[in-house]
Coordinates of C-alpha atoms in Angstrom, one line a residue:
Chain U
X1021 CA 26.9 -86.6 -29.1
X1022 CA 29.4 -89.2 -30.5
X1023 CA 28.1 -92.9 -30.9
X1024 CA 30.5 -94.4 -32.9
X1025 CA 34.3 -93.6 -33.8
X1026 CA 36.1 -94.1 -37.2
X1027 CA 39.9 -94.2 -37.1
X1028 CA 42.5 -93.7 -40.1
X1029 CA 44.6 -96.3 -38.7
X1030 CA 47.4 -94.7 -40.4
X1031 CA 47.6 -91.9 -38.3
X1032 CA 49.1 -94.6 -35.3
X1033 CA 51.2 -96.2 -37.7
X1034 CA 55.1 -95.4 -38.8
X1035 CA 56.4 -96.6 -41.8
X1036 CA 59.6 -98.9 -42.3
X1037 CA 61.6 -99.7 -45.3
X1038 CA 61.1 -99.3 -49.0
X1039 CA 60.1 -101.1 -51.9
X1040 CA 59.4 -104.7 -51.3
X1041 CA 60.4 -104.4 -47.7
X1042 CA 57.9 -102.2 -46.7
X1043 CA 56.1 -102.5 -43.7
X1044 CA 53.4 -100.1 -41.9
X1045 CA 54.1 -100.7 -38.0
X1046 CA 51.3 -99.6 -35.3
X1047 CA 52.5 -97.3 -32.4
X1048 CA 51.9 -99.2 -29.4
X1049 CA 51.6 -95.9 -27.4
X1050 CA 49.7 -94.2 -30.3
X1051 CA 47.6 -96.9 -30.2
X1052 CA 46.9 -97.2 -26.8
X1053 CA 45.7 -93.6 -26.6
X1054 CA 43.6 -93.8 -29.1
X1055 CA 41.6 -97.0 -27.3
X1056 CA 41.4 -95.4 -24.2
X1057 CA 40.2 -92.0 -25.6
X1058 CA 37.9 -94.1 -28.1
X1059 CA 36.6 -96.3 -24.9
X1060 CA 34.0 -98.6 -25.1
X1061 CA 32.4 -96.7 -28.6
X1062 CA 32.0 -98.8 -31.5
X1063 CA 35.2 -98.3 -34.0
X1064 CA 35.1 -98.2 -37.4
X1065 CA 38.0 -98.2 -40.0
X1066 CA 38.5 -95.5 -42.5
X1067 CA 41.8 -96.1 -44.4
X1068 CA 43.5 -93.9 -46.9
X1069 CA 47.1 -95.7 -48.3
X1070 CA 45.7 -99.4 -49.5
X1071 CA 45.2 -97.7 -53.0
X1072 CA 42.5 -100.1 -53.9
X1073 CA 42.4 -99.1 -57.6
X1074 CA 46.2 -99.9 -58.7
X1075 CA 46.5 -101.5 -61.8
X1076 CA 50.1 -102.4 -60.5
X1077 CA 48.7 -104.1 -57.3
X1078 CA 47.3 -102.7 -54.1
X1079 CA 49.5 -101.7 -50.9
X1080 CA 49.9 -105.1 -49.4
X1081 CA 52.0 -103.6 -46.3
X1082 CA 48.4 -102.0 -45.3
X1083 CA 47.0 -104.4 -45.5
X1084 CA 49.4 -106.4 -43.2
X1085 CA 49.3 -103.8 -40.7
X1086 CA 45.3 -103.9 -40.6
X1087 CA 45.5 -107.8 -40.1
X1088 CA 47.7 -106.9 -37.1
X1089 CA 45.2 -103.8 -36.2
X1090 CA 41.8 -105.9 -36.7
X1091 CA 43.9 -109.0 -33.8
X1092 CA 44.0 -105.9 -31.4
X1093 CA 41.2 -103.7 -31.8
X1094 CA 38.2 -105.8 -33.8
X1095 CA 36.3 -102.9 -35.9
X1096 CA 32.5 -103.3 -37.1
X1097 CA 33.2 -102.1 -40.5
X1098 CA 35.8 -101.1 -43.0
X1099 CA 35.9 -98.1 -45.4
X1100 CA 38.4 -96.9 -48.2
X1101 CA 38.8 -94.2 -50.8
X1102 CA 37.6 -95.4 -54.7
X1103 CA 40.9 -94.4 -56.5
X1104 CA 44.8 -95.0 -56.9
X1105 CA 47.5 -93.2 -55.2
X1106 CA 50.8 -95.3 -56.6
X1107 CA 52.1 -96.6 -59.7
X1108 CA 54.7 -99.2 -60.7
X1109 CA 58.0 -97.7 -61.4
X1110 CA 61.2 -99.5 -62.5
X1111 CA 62.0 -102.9 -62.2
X1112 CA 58.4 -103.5 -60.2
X1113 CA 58.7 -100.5 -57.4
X1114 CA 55.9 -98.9 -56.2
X1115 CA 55.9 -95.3 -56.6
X1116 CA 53.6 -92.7 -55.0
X1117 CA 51.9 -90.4 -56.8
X1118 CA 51.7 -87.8 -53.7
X1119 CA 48.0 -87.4 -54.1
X1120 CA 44.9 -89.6 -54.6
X1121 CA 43.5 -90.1 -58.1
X1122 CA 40.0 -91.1 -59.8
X1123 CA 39.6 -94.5 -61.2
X1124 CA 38.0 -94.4 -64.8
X1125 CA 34.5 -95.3 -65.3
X1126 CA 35.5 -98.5 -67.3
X1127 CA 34.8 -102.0 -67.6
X1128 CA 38.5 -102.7 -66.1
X1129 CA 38.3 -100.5 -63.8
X1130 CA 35.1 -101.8 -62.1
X1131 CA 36.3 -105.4 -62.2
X1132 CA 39.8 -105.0 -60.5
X1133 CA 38.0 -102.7 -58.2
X1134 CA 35.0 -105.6 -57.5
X1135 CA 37.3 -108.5 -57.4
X1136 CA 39.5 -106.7 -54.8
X1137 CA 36.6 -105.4 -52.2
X1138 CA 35.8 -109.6 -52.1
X1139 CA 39.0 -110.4 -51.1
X1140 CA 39.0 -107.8 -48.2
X1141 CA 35.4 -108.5 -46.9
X1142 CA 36.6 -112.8 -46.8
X1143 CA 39.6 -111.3 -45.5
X1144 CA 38.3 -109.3 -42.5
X1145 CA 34.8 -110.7 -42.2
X1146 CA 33.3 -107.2 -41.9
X1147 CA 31.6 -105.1 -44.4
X1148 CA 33.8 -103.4 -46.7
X1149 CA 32.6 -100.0 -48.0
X1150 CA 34.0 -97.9 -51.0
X1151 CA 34.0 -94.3 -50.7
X1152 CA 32.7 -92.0 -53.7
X1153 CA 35.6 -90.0 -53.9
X1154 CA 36.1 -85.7 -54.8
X1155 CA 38.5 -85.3 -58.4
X1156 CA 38.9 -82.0 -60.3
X1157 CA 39.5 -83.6 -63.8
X1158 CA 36.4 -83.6 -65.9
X1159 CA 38.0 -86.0 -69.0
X1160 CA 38.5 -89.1 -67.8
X1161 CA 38.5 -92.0 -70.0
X1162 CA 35.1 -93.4 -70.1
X1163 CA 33.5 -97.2 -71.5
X1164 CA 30.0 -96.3 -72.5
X1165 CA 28.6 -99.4 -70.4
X1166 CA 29.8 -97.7 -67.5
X1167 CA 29.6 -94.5 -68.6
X1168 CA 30.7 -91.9 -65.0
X1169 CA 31.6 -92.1 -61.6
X1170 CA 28.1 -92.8 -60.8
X1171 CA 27.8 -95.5 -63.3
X1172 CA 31.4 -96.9 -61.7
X1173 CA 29.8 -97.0 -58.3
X1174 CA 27.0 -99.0 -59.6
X1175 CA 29.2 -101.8 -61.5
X1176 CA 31.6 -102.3 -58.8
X1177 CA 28.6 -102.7 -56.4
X1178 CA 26.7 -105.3 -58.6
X1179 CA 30.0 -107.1 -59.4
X1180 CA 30.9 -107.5 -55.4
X1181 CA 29.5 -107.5 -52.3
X1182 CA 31.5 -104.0 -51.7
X1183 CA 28.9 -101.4 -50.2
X1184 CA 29.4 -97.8 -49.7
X1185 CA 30.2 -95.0 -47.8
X1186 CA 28.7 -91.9 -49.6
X1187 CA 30.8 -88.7 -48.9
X1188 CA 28.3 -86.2 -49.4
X1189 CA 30.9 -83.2 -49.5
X1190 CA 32.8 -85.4 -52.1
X1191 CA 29.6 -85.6 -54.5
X1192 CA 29.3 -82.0 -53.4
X1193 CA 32.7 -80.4 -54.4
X1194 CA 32.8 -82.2 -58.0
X1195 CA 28.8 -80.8 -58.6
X1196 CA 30.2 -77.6 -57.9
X1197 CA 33.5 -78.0 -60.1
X1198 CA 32.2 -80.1 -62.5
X1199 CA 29.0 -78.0 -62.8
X1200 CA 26.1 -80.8 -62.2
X1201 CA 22.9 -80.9 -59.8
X1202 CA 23.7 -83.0 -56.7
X1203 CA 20.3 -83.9 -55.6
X1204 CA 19.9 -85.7 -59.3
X1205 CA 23.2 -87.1 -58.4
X1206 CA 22.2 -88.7 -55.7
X1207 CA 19.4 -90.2 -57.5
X1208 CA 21.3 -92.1 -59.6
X1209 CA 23.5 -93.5 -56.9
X1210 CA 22.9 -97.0 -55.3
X1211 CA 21.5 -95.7 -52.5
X1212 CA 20.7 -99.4 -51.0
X1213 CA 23.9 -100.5 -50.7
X1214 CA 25.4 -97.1 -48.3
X1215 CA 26.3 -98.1 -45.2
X1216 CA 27.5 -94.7 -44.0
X1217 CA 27.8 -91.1 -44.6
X1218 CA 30.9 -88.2 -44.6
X1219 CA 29.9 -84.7 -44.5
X1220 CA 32.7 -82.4 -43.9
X1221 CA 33.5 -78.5 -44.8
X1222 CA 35.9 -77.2 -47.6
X1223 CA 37.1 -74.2 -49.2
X1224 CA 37.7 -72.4 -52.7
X1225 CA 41.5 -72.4 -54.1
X1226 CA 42.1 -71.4 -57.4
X1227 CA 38.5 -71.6 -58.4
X1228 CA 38.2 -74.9 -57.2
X1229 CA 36.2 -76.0 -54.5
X1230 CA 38.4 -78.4 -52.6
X1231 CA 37.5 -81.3 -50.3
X1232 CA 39.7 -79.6 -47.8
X1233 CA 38.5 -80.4 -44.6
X1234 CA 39.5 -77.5 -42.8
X1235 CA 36.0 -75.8 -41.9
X1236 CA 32.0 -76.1 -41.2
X1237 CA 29.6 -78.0 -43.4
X1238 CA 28.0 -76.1 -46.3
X1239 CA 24.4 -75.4 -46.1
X1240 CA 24.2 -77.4 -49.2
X1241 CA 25.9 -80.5 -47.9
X1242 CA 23.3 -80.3 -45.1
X1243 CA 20.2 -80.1 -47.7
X1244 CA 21.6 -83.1 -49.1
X1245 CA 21.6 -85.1 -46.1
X1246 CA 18.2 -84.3 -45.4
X1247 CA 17.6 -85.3 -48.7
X1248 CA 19.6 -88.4 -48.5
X1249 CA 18.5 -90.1 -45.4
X1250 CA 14.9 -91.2 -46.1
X1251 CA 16.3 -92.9 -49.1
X1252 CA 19.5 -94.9 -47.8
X1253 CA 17.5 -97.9 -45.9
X1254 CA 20.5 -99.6 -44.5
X1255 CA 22.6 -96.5 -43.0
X1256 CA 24.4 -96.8 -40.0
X1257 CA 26.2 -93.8 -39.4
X1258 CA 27.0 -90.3 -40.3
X1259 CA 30.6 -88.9 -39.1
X1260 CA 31.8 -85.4 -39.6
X1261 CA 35.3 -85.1 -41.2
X1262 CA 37.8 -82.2 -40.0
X1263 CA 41.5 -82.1 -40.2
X1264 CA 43.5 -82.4 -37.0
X1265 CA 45.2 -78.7 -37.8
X1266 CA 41.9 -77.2 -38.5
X1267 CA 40.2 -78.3 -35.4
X1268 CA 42.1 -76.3 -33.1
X1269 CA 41.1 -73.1 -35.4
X1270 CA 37.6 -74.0 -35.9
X1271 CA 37.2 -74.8 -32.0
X1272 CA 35.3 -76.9 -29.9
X1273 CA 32.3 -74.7 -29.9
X1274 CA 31.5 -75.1 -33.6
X1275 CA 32.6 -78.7 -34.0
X1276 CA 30.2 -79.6 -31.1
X1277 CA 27.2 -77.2 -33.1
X1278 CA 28.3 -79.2 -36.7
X1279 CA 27.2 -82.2 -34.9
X1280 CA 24.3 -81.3 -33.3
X1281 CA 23.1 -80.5 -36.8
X1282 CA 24.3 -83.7 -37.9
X1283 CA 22.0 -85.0 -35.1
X1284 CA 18.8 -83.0 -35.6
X1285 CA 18.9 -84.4 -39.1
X1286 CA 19.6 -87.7 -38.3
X1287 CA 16.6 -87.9 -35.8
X1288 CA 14.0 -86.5 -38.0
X1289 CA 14.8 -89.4 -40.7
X1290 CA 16.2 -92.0 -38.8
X1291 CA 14.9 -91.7 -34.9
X1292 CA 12.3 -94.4 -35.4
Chain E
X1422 CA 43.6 -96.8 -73.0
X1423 CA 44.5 -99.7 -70.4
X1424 CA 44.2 -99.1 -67.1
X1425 CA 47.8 -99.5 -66.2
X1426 CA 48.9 -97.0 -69.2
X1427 CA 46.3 -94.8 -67.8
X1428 CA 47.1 -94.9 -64.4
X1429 CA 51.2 -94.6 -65.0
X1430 CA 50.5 -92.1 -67.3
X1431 CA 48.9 -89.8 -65.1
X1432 CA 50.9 -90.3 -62.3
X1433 CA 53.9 -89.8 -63.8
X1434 CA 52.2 -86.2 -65.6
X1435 CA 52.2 -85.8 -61.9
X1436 CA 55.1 -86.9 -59.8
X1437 CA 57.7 -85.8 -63.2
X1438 CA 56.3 -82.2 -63.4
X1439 CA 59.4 -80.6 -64.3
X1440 CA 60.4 -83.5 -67.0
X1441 CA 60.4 -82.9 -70.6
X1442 CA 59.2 -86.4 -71.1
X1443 CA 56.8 -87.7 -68.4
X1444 CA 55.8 -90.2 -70.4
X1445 CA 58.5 -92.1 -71.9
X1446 CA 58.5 -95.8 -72.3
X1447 CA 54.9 -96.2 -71.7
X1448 CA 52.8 -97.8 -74.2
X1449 CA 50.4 -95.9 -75.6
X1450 CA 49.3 -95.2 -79.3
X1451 CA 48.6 -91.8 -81.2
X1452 CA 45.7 -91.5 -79.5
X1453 CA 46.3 -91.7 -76.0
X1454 CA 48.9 -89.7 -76.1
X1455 CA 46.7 -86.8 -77.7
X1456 CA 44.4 -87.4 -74.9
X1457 CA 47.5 -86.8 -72.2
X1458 CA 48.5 -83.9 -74.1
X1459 CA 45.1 -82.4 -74.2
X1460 CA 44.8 -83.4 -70.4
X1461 CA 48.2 -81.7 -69.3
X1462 CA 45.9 -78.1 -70.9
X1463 CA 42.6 -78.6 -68.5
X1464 CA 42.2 -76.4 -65.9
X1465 CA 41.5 -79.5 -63.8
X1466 CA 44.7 -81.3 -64.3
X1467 CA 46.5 -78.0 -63.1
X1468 CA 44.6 -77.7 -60.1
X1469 CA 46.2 -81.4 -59.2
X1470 CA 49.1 -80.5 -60.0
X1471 CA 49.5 -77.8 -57.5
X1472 CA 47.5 -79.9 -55.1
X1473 CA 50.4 -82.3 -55.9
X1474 CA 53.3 -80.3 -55.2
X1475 CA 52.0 -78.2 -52.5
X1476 CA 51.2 -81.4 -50.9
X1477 CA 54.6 -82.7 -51.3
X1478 CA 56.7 -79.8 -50.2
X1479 CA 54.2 -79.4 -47.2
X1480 CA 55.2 -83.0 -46.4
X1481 CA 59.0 -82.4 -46.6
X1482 CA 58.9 -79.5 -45.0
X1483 CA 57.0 -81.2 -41.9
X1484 CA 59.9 -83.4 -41.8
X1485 CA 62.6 -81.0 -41.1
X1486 CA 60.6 -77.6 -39.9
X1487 CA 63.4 -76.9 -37.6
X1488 CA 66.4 -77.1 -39.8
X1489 CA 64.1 -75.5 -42.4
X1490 CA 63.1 -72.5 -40.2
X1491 CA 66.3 -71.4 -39.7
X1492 CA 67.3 -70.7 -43.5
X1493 CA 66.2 -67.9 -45.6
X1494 CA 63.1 -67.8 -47.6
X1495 CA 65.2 -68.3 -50.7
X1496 CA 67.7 -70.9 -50.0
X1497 CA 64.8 -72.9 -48.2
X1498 CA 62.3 -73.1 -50.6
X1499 CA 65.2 -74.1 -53.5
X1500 CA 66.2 -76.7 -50.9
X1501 CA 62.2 -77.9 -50.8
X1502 CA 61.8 -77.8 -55.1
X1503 CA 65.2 -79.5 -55.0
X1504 CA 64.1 -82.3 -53.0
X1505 CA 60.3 -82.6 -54.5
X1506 CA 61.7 -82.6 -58.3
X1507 CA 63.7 -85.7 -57.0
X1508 CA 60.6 -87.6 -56.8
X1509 CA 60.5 -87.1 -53.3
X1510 CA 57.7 -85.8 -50.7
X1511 CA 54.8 -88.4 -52.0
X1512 CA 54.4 -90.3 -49.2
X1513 CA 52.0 -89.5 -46.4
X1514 CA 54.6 -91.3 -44.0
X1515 CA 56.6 -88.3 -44.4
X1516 CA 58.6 -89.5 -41.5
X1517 CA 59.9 -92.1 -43.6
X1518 CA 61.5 -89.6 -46.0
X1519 CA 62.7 -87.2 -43.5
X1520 CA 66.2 -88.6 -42.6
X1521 CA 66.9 -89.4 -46.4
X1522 CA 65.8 -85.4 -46.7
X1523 CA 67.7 -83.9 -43.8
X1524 CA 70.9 -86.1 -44.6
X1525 CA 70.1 -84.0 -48.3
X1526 CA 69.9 -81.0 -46.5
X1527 CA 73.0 -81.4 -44.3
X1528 CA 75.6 -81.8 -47.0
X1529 CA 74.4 -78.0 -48.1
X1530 CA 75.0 -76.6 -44.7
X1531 CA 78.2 -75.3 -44.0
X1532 CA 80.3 -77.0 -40.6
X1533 CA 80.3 -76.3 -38.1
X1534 CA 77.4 -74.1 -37.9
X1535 CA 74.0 -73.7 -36.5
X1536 CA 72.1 -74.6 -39.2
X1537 CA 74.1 -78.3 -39.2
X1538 CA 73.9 -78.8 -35.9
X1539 CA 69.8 -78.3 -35.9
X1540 CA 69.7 -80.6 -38.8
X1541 CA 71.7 -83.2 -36.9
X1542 CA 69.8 -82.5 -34.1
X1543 CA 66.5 -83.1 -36.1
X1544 CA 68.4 -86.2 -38.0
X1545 CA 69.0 -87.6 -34.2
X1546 CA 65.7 -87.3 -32.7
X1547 CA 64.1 -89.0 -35.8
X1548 CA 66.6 -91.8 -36.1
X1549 CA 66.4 -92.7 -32.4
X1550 CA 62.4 -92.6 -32.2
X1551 CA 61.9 -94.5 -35.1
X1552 CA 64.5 -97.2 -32.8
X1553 CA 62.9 -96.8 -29.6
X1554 CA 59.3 -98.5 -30.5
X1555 CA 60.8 -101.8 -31.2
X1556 CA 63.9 -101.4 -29.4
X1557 CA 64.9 -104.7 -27.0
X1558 CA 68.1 -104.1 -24.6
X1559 CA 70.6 -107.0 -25.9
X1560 CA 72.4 -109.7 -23.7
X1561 CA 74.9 -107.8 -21.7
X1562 CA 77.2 -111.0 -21.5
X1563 CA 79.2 -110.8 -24.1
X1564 CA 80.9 -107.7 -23.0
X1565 CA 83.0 -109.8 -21.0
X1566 CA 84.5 -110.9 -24.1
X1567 CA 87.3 -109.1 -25.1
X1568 CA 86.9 -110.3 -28.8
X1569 CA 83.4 -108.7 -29.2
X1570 CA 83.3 -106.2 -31.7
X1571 CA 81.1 -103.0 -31.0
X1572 CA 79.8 -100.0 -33.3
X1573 CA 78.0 -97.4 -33.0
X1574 CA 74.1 -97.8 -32.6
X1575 CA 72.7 -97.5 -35.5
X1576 CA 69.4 -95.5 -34.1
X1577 CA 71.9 -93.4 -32.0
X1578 CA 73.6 -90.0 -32.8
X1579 CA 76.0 -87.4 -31.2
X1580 CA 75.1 -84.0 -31.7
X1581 CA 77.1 -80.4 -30.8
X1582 CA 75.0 -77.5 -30.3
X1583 CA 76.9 -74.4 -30.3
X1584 CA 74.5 -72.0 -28.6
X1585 CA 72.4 -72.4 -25.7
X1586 CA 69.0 -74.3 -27.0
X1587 CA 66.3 -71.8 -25.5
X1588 CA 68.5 -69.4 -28.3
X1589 CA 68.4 -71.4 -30.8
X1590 CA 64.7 -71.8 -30.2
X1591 CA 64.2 -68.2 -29.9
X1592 CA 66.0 -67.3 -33.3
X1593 CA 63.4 -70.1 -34.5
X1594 CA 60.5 -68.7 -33.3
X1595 CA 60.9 -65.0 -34.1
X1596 CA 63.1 -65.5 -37.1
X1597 CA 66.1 -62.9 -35.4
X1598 CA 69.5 -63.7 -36.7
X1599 CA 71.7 -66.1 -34.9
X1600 CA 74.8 -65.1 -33.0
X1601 CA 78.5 -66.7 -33.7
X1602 CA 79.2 -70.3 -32.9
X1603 CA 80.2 -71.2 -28.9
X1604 CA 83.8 -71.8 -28.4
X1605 CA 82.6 -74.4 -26.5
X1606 CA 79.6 -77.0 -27.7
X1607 CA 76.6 -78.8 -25.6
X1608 CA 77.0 -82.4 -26.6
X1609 CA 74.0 -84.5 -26.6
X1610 CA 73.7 -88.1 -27.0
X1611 CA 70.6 -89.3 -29.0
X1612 CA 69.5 -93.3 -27.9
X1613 CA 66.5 -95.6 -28.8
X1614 CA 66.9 -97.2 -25.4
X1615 CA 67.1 -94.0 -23.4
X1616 CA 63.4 -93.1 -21.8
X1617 CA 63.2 -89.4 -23.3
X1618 CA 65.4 -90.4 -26.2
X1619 CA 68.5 -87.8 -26.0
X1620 CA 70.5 -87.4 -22.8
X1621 CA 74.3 -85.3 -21.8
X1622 CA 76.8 -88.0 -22.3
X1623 CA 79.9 -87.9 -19.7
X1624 CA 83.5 -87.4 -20.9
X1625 CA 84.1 -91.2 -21.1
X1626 CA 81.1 -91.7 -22.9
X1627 CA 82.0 -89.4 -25.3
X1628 CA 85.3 -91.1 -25.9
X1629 CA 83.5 -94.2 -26.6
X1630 CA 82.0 -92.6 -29.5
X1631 CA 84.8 -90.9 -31.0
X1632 CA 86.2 -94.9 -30.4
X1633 CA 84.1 -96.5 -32.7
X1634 CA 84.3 -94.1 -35.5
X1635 CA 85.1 -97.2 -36.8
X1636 CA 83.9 -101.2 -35.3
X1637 CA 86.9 -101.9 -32.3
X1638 CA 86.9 -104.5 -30.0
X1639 CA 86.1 -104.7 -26.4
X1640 CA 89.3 -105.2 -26.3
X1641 CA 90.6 -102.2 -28.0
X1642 CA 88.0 -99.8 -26.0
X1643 CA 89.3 -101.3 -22.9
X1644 CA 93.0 -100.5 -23.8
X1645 CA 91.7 -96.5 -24.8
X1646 CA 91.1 -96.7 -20.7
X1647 CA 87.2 -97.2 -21.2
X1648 CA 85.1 -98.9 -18.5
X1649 CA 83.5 -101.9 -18.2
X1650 CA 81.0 -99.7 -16.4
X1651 CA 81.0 -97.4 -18.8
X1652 CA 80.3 -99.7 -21.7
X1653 CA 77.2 -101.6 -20.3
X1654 CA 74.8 -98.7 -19.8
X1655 CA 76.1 -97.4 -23.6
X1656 CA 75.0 -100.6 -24.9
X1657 CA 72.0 -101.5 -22.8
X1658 CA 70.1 -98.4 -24.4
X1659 CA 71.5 -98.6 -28.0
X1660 CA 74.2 -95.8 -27.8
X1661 CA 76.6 -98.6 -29.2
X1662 CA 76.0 -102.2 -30.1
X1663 CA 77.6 -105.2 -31.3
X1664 CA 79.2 -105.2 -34.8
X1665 CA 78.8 -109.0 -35.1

């Protein structure tokens, strides 16, 4: 039922230090477990603190530890959230914001963003992905060249050779809070350069729908895959997202039956 | 609006939610600050923000559930919005924050009490985990020195419970008020060398503690009637180590 595993590497990691002396060190215990539970799958990386999209600089201690990571455990491919998560504070520290943000659909934007993903693929030699991420704020500040996120996805792709890893439940919560038609969504994304696909469940707080994590996969985001699939010639793999808390409350049972579905859908488009 | 303006703008709506001026200092003309003004109204922005600080006091509570468990609703949640208006709670390595939290947390609590001693407790098993996966047993040798100065480890920690632990972890669990303080404590000693971390120190070994309160010399510990014996085990798992 699994054929491939993604790992956060940050979830083996601990961090030292601050500021400038900050480094991300790997558990050797933590990281042992998860090779032997992982076993002879193929292992790809899906990381969430190199904050690709600073205009202060990226997180260079991540990207230390994944040097470190990548010498122990090679992966086949390497994914990241499209955004920022830290700004520059006094006298050049890095400050986090405490959640991740949007990047604007400018012209800046997509450079720093392009010029970035080329240093990490000639860094790690592996396909780099960026992944379309969820954001409740419906004013960002916009070039008209670019024009969305959509039109952001498409620059930064054109610009580098950064592919991407198309969260389907991502495109599906800001469609629902930003009030837009997914499937025509889809059609304007460049669907020849996605690698992989997230589906993954979320839930309504404060009349938001939020790319929580914490449940089953809406119908909807099902539909879309369905819809997606025949259209995404060089896909990989699809991997169901859930949140370590929420799997013990969702249960075995149901995570098994979210995958199966993932499956059955996979296999009508992709079996051949 | 530059990218940098934007991004330190926002951020700093975010992280600086209680601040009457978020965005002082950055550079931004008439216009970009209407458009953070106008941002700071949209039902959106909002959302984040409670995302945001949910998010971080989540995180800082993670870091000290025990200690935290322990107070009352009030006094713990003042504690958290305390903490997160700091600017503190925005890093997904919570761990990293936690001993800079509970130290924050322990000068509020009243000593001795049971509340303290959890917090050390907490404070201990933190500081000597984040030792133990890099920790390396030094060269014994120099012990034989009398001139080597020694100090206490700096991922080890003494802590007094004054109640029997499956009590304390009762009271946690079902929220039921504590009893008094013991007359007498449970001392443990918290090492990055030891294999589960935290082990019942003897008398002696307590003495060596108390000792170095301060650097002293082998020397020094030797004329307090400490061990030879006693001092190699302390320092081969990190419970003291050299000062030099």
């Amino acid at each position: 039922m699994v054929a491939f595993v993604e790992v956060t590497p940050e979830t083996i990691c601990r961090q030292r230090g601050t500021g400038k002396t900050t480094e991300i060190e790997i558990l050797p215990d933590l990281m042992e477990l998860a090779q032997q539970t992982c076993g002879e799958l193929p292992m790809v990386i899906h990381g969430v603190e190199l904050s690709i999209g600073s205009a202060h600089g990226w997180n260079d201690a991540y990207l230390r530890m994944l040097d470190r990571f990548q010498q122990a455990w090679p992966f086949v491919w390497h994914s990241e959230h499209l955004g920022f998560q830290t700004i520059s504070g006094d006298e050049g520290a890095t400050l986090q914001v405490g959640v991740p943000l949007p990047m604007p659909p400018t012209k800046e934007a997509a450079s720093l963003v392009a010029s970035r993903s080329d240093a990490i693929q000639r860094r790690y030699g592996v396909p780099f992905l960026l992944e379309n991420p969820a954001h409740y704020f419906s004013d960002l500040p916009t070039d008209p060249e670019i024009e969305d996120d959509i039109g952001l996805l498409h620059s930064i792709t054109k610009g580098s050779s950064c592919q991407l890893l198309l969260d389907l439940h991502n495109l599906y919560c800001n469609a629902v809070n930003h009030k837009f038609d997914p499937f025509k969504a889809i059609d304007r994304m460049p669907l020849d350069q996605v690698i992989e696909i997230h589906v993954a469940g979320g839930s309504w707080r404060d009349g938001f729908w939020m790319d929580a994590h914490d449940g089953r996969v809406p119908e909807q985001v099902w539909e879309m895959l369905d819809y997606v699939l025949p259209k995404v010639p060089q896909v990989a793999g699809v991997v169901f997202e859930l949140l370590e808390e929420h799997a013990v409350n969702l249960g075995p049972e149901a995570i098994a039956e979210e995958l199966k579905q993932a499956w059955k859908i996979w296999n009508v488009h992709r079996a051949a | 609006m530059a990218l940098i303006e934007f991004q330190t703008g926002l951020g700093r709506l975010l992280r600086e939610q209680r601040s009457s001026d978020p965005l002082h200092g950055i550079n931004l003309d008439a216009n970009e600050k209407q458009y953070f003004e106008t941002l700071q109204d949209t039902a959106g922005f909002r959302f984040c923000a409670g995302i945001q600080r949910s998010w971080c006091v989540g995180r800082a509570a993670k870091s000290a559930h025990f200690t935290l468990s322990l107070m009352p609703d009030q006094e713990r949640q003042a504690l958290l919005d305390e903490w997160v208006d700091s600017g503190a709670g925005t890093s997904s390595f919570f761990d990293a924050e936690g001993e800079s939290f509970l130290s924050f947390i322990s000068n509020r609590l009243t000593d001795p009490s049971h509340e303290l001693s959890v917090c050390h407790f907490e404070q201990a098993t933190l500081r000597a985990s984040n030792g133990a996966s890099s920790y390396a047993s030094p060269d014994l040798s120099a012990l034989a020195n009398v001139d080597s100065k020694l100090r206490r480890g700096r991922h080890a920690a003494l802590v007094r419970l004054y109640l029997d632990p499956s009590l304390l972890i009762e009271s946690m669990q079902t929220r039921k008020p504590l009893p008094p303080l013991s007359s007498e404590a449970l001392v443990l000693m918290f090492s990055p060398g030891l294999p589960q971390l935290c082990n019942m120190p003897s008398e002696e070994e307590i003495a060596v503690w108390e000792a170095l309160d301060a650097p002293a010399s082998v020397g020094t510990l030797l004329s307090l009637n400490i061990s030879p014996e006693t001092l190699a085990p302390l320092l081969e798992q990190g419970t003291i180590e050299y000062a030099d």
